[in-house]
PDB file of C-alpha atoms in Angstrom:
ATOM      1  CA  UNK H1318     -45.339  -7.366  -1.960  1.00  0.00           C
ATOM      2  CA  UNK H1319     -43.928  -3.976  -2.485  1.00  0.00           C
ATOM      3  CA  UNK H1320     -42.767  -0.727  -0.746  1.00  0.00           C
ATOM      4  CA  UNK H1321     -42.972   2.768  -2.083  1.00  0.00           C
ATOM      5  CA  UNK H1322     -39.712   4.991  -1.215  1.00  0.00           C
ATOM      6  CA  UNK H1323     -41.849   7.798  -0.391  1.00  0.00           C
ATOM      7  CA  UNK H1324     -42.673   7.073   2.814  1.00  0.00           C
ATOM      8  CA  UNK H1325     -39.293   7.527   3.996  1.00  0.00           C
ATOM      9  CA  UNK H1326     -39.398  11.190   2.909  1.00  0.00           C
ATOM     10  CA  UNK H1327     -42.795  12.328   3.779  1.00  0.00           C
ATOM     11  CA  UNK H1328     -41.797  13.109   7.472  1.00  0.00           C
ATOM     12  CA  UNK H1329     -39.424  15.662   7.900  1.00  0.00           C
ATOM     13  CA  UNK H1330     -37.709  15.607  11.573  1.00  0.00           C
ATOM     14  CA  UNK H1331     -35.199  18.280  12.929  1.00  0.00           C
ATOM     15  CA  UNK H1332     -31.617  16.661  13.735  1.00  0.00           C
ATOM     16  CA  UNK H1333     -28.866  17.451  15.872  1.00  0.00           C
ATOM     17  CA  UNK H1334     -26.199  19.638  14.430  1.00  0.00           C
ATOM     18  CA  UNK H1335     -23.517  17.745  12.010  1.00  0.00           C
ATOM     19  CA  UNK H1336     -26.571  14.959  11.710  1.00  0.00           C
ATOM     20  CA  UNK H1337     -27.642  14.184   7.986  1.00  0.00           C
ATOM     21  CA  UNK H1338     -29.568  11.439   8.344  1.00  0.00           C
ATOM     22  CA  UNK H1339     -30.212   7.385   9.666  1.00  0.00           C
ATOM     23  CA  UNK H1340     -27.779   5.069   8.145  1.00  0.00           C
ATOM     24  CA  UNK H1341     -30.730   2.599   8.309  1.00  0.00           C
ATOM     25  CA  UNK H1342     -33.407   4.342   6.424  1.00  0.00           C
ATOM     26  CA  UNK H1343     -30.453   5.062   3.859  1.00  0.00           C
ATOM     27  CA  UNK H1344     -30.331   1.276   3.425  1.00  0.00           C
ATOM     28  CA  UNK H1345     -34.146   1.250   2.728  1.00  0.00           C
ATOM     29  CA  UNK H1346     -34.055   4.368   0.152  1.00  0.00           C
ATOM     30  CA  UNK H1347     -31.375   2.427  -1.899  1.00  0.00           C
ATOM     31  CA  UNK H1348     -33.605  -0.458  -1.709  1.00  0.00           C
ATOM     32  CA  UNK H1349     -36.456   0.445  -2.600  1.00  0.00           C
ATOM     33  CA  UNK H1350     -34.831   2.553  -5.473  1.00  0.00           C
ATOM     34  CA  UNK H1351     -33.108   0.152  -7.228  1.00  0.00           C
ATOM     35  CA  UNK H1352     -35.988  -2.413  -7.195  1.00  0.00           C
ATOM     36  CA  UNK H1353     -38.566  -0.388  -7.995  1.00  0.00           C
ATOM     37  CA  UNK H1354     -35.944   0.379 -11.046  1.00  0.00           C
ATOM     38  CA  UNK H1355     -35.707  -3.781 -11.922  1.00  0.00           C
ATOM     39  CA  UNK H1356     -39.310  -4.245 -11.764  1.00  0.00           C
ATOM     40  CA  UNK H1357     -39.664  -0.998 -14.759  1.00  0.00           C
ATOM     41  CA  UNK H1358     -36.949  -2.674 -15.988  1.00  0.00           C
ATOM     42  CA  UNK H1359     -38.466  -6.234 -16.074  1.00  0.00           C
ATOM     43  CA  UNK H1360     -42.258  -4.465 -16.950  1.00  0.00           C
ATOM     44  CA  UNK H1361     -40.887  -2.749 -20.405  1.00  0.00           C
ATOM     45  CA  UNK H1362     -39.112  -6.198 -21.215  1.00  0.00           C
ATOM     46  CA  UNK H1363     -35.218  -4.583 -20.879  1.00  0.00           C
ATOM     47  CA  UNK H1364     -33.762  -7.714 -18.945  1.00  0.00           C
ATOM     48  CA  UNK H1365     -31.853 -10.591 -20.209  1.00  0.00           C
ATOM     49  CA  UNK H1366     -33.703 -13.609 -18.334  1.00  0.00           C
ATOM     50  CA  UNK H1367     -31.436 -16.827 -20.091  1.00  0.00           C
ATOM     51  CA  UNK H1368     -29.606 -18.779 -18.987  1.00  0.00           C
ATOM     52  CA  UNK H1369     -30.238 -19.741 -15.043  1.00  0.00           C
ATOM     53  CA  UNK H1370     -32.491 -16.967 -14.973  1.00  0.00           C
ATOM     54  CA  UNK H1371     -35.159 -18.034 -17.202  1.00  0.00           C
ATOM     55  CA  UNK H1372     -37.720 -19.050 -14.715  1.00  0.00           C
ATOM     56  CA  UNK H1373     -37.754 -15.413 -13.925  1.00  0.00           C
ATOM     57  CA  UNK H1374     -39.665 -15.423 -17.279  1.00  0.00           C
ATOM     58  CA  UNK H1375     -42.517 -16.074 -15.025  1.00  0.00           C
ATOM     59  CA  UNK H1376     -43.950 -13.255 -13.995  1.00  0.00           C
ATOM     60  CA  UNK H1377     -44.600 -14.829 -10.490  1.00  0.00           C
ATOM     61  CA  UNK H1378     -41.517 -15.855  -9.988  1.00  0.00           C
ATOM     62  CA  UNK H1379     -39.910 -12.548 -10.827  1.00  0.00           C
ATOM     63  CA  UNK H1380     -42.681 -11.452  -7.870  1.00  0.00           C
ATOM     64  CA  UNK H1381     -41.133 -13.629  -5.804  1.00  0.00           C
ATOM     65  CA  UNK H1382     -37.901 -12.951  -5.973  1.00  0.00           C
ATOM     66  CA  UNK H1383     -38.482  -9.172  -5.382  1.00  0.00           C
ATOM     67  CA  UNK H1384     -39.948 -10.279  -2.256  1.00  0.00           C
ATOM     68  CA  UNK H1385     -37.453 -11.759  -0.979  1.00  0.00           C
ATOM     69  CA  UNK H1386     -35.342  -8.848  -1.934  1.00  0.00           C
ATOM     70  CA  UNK H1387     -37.460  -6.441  -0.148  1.00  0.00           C
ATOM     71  CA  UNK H1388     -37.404  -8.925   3.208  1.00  0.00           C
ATOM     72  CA  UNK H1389     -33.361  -8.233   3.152  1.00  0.00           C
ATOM     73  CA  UNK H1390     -32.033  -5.691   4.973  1.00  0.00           C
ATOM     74  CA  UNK H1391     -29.425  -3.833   3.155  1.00  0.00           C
ATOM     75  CA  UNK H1392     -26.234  -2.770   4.583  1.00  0.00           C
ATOM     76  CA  UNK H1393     -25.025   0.688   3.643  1.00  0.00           C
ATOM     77  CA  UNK H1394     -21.280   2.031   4.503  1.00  0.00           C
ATOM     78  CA  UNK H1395     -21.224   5.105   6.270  1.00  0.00           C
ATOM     79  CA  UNK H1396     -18.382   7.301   7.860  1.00  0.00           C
ATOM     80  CA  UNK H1397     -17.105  10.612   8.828  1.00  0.00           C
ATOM     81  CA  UNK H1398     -15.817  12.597   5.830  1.00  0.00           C
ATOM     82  CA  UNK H1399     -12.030  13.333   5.707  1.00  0.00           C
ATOM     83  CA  UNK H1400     -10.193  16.198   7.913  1.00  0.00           C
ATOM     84  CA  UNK H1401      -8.334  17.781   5.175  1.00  0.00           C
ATOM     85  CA  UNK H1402      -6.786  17.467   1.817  1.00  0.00           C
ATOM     86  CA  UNK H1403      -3.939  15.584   2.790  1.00  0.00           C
ATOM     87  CA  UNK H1404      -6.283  12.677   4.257  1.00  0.00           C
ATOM     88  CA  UNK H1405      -8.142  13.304   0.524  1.00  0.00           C
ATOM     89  CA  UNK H1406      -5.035  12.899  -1.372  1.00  0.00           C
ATOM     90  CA  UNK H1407      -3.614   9.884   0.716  1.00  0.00           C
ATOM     91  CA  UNK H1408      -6.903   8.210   0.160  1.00  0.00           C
ATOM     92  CA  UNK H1409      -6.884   8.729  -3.773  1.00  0.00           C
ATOM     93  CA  UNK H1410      -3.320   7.874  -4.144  1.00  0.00           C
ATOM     94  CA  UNK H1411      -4.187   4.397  -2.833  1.00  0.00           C
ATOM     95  CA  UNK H1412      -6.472   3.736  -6.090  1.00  0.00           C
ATOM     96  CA  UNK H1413      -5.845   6.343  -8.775  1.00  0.00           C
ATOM     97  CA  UNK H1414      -2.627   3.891  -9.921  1.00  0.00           C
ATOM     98  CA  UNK H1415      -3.691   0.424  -9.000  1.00  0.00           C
ATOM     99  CA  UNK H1416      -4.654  -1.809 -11.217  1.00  0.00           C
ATOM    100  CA  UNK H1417      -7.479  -4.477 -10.876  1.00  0.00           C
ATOM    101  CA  UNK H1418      -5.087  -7.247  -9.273  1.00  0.00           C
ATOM    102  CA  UNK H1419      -1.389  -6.611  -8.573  1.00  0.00           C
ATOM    103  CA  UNK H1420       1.341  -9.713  -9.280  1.00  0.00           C
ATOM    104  CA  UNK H1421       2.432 -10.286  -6.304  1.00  0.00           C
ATOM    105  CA  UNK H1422      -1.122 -11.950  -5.358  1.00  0.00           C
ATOM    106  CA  UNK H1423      -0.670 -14.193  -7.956  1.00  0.00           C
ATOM    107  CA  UNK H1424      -0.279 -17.853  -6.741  1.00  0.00           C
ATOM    108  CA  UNK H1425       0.139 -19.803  -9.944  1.00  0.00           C
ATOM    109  CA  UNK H1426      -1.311 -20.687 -13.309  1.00  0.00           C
ATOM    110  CA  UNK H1427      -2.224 -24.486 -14.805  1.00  0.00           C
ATOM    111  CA  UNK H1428      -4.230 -26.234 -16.474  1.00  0.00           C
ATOM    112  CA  UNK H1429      -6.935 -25.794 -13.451  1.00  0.00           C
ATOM    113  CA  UNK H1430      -6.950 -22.166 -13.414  1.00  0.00           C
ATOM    114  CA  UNK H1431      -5.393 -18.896 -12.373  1.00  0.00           C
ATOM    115  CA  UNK H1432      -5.067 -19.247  -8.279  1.00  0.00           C
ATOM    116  CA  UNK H1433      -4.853 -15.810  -6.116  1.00  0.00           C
ATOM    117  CA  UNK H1434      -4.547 -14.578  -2.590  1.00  0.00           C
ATOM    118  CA  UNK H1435      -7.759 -12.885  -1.570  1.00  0.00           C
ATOM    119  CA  UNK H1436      -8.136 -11.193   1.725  1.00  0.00           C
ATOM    120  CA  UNK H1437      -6.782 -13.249   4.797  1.00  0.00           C
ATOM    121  CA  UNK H1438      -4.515 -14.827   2.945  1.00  0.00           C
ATOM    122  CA  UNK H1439      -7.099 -17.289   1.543  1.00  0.00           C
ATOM    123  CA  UNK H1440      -6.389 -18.369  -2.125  1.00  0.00           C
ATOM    124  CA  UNK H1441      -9.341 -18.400  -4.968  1.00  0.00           C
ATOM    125  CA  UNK H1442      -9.127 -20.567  -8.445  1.00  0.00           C
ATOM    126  CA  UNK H1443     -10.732 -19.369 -11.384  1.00  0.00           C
ATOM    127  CA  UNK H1444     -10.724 -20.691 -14.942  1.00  0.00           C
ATOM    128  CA  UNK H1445      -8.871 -18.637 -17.342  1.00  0.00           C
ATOM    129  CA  UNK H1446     -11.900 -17.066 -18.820  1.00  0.00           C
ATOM    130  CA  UNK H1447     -14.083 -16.174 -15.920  1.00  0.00           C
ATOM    131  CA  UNK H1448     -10.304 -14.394 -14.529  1.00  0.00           C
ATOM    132  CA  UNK H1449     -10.274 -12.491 -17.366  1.00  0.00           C
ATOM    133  CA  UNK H1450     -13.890 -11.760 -17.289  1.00  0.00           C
ATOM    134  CA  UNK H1451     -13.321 -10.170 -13.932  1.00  0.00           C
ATOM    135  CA  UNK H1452      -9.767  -8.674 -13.996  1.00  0.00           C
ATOM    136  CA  UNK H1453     -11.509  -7.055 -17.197  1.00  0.00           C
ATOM    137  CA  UNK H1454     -14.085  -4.969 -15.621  1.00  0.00           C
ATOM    138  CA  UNK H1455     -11.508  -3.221 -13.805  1.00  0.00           C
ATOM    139  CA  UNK H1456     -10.437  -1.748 -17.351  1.00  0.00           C
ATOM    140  CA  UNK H1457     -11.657   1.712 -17.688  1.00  0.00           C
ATOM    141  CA  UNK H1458     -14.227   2.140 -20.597  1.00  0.00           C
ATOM    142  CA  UNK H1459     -12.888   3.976 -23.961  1.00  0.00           C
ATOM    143  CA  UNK H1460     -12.572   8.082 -23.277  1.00  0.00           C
ATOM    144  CA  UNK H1461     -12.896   7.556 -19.972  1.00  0.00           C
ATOM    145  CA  UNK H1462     -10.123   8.702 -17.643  1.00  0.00           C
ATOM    146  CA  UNK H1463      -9.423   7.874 -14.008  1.00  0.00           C
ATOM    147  CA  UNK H1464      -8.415  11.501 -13.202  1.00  0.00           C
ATOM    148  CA  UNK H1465      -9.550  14.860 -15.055  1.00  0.00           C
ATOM    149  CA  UNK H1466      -7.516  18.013 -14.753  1.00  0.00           C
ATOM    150  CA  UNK H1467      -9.863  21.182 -15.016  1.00  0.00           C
ATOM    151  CA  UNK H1468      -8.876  24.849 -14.666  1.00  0.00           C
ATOM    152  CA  UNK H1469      -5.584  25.674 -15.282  1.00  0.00           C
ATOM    153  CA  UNK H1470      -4.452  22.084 -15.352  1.00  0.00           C
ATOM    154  CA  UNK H1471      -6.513  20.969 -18.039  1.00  0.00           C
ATOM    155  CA  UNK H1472      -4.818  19.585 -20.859  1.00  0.00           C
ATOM    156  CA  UNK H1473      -5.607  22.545 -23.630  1.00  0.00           C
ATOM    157  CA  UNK H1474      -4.153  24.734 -21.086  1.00  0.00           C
ATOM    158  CA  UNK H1475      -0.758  23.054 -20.484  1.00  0.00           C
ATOM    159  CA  UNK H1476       1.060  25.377 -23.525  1.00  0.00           C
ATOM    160  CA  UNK H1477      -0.953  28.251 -23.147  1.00  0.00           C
ATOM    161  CA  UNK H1478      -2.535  29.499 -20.170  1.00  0.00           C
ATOM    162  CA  UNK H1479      -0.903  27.359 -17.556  1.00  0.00           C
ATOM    163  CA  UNK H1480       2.740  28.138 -19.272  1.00  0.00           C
ATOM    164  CA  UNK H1481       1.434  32.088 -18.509  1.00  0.00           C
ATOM    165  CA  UNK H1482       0.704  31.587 -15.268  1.00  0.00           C
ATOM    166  CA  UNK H1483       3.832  29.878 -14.511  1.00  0.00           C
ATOM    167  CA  UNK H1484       5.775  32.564 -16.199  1.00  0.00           C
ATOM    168  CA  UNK H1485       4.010  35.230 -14.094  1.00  0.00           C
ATOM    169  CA  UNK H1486       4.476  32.983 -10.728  1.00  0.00           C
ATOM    170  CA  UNK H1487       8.297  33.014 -11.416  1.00  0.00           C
ATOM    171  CA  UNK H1488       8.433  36.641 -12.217  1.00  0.00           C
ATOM    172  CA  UNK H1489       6.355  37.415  -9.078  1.00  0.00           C
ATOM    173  CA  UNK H1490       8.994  35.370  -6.675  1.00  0.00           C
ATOM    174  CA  UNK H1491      11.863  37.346  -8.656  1.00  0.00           C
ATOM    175  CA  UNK H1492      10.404  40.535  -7.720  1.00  0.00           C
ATOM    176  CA  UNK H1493      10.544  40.247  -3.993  1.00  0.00           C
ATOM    177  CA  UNK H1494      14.566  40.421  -3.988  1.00  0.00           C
ATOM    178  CA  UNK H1495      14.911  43.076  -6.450  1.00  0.00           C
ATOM    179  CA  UNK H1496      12.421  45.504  -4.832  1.00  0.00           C
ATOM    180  CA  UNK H1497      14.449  45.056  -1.556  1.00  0.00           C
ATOM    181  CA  UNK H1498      17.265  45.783  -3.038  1.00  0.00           C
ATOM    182  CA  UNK H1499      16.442  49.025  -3.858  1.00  0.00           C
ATOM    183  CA  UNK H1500      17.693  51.541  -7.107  1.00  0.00           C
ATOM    184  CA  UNK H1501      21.127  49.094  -7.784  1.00  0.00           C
ATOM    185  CA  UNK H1502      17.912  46.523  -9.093  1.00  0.00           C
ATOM    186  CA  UNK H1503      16.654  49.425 -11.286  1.00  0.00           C
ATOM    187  CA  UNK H1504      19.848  50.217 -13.221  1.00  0.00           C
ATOM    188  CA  UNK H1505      20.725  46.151 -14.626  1.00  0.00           C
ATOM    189  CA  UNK H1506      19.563  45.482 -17.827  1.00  0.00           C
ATOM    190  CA  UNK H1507      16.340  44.411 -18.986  1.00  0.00           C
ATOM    191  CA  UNK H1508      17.183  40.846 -19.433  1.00  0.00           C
ATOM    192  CA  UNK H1509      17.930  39.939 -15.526  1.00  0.00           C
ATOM    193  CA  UNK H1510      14.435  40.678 -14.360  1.00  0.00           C
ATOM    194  CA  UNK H1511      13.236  38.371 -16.712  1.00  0.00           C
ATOM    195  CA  UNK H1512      12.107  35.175 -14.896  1.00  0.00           C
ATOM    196  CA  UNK H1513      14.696  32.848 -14.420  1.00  0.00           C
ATOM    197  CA  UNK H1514      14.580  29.488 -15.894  1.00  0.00           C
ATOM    198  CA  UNK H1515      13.219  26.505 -14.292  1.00  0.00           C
ATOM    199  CA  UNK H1516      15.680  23.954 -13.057  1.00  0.00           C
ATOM    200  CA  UNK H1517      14.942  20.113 -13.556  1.00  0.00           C
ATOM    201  CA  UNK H1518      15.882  18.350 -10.309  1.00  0.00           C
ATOM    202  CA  UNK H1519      16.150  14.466 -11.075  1.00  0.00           C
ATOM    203  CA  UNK H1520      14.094  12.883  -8.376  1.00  0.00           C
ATOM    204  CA  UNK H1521      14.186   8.185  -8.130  1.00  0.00           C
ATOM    205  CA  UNK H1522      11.095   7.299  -8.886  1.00  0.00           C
ATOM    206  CA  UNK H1523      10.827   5.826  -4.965  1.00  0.00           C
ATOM    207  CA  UNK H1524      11.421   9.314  -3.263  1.00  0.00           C
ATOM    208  CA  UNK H1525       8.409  10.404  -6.358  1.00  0.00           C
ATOM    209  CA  UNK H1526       6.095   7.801  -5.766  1.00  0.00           C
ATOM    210  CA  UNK H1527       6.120   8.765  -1.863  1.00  0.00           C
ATOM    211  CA  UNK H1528       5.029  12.066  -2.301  1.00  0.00           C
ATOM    212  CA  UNK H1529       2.443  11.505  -4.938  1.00  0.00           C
ATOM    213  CA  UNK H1530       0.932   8.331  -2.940  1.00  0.00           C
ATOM    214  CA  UNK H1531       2.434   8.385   0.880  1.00  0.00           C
ATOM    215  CA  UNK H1532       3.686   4.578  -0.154  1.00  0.00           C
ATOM    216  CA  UNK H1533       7.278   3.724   0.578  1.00  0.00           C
ATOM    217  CA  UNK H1534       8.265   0.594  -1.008  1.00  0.00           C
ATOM    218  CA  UNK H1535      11.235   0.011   0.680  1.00  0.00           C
ATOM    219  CA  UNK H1536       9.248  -0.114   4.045  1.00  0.00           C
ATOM    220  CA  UNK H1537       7.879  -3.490   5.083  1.00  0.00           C
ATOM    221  CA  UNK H1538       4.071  -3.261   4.133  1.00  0.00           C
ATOM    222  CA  UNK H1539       2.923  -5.427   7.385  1.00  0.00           C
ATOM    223  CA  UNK H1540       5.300  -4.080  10.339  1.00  0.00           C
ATOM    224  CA  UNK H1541       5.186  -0.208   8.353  1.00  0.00           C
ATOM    225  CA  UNK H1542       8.947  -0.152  10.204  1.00  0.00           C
ATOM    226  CA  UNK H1543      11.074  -2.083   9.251  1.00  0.00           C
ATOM    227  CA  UNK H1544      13.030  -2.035   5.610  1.00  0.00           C
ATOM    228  CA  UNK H1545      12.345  -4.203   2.789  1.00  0.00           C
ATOM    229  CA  UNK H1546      15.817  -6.604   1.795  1.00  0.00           C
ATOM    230  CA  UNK H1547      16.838  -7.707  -1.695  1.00  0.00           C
ATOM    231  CA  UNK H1548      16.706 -11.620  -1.669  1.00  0.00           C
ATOM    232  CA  UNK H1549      17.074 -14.016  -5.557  1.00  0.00           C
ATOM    233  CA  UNK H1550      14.231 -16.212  -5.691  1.00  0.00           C
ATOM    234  CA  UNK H1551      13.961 -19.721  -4.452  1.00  0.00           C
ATOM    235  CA  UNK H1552      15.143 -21.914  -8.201  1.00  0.00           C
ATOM    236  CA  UNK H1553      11.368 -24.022  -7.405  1.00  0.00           C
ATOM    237  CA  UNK H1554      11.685 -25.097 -10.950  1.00  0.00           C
ATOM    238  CA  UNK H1555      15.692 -26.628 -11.158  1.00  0.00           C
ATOM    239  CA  UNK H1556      15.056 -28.216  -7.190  1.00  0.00           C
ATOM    240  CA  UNK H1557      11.783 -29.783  -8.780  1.00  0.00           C
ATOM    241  CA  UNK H1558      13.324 -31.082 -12.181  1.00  0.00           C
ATOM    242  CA  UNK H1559      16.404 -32.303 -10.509  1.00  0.00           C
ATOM    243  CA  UNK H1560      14.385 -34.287  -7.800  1.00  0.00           C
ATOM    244  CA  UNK H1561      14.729 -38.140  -8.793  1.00  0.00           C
ATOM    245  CA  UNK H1562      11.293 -39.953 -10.026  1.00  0.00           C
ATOM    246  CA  UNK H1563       9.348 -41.770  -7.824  1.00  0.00           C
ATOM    247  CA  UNK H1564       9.053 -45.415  -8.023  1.00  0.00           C
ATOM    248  CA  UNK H1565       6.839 -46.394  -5.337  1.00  0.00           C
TER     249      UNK H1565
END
């Protein structure tokens, strides 16, 4: 059993305004994409079928199996795109600095596994090699770079064209006063229209980390109200070792 892709593009039907297109024959298109791209794949010989998967050797089990593939409806996430560039940046800032799993979902670490919270509050134990295996893949490949600067902001810019512009910015905002000001502007010396030097304002890495991601650490993550209090750490370890053996 298979289904051609094309059929979901040979009809062409005018939608309402702001309408791209069915969420559900999205699902199909990716469907019938990406297995029609495993079955070249499996044709010119590209897949690694060890392991578990050997019985896919069989070419009519590999049929099989794309049958049932084809039978499943797939799900695919739609939604309205953002209002503006703040809703773009808050979104970003969320991922651009996380890191595949954070510490404070860490549970604890023996000779069973690595245990961590997943979402509501469940816990999940993996040995230490399939943890890393996963926590791995969140590890950018080499060269590659979460975010690019372009334009101005690109790195072979940042002493040369970007320092010019930002010269010329600062000479532009020192302008407005002295043209106001009339002749008196005219008759200082050449050195006070030159731009004046940028001032480095020290700004906590808190009040930083708010503007570049919207998230306030010292505000309860849950409530979103309420602020976050300094408390030591429950001694687990000394309660546990001091605890007397038991001899039941």
């Amino acid at each position: 059993m298979t289904e051609s892709t094309d059929n979901y593009l040979d009809t062409h039907r005018e939608g309402r305004r702001g309408y791209l297109f069915p969420v559900q024959v999205l699902g199909k298109l990716f469907r019938g994409t990406l297995l029609a791209a495993l079955r070249q794949a499996y044709d010119a010989g590209e897949l690694d079928l060890t392991g578990g998967a050997a019985a896919l050797e069989n070419p009519a089990a590999f049929a099989a199996l794309l049958d049932a593939l084809y039978r499943k409806p797939w799900v695919v996430y739609a939604k309205p795109p953002f209002a503006g560039p703040e809703q773009v940046f808050a979104y970003l800032g969320r991922y651009t600095h996380r890191v595949g799993l954070s510490n404070h979902r860490l549970r604890s670490i023996d000779e069973r596994g690595v245990c961590f919270r997943t979402r509501g509050d469940k816990t999940v134990t993996l040995s230490a090699e399939e943890f890393l295996r996963r926590f791995l893949l969140h590890v950018l490949p080499h060269r590659f770079v979460k975010i690019r600067h372009f334009g101005l902001m690109a790195a072979c810019h940042a002493t040369t064209t970007l320092e010019v512009a930002r010269t010329r910015i600062l000479a532009a905002r020192d302008a407005g006063p002295r043209a106001a000001g009339g002749d008196e502007h005219r008759e200082r010396s050449s050195h006070e229209h030159e731009p004046a030097p940028r001032r480095l304002v020290k700004v906590d890495w808190c009040s930083l980390l708010v503007a570049l991601t919207g998230l306030d650490l010292p505000i309860c993550p849950r409530c979103g109200q309420a602020a976050m209090a300094r408390r030591p750490l429950p001694s687990c370890v000394g309660a546990s070792s001091a605890a007397p053996p038991d001899t039941s």
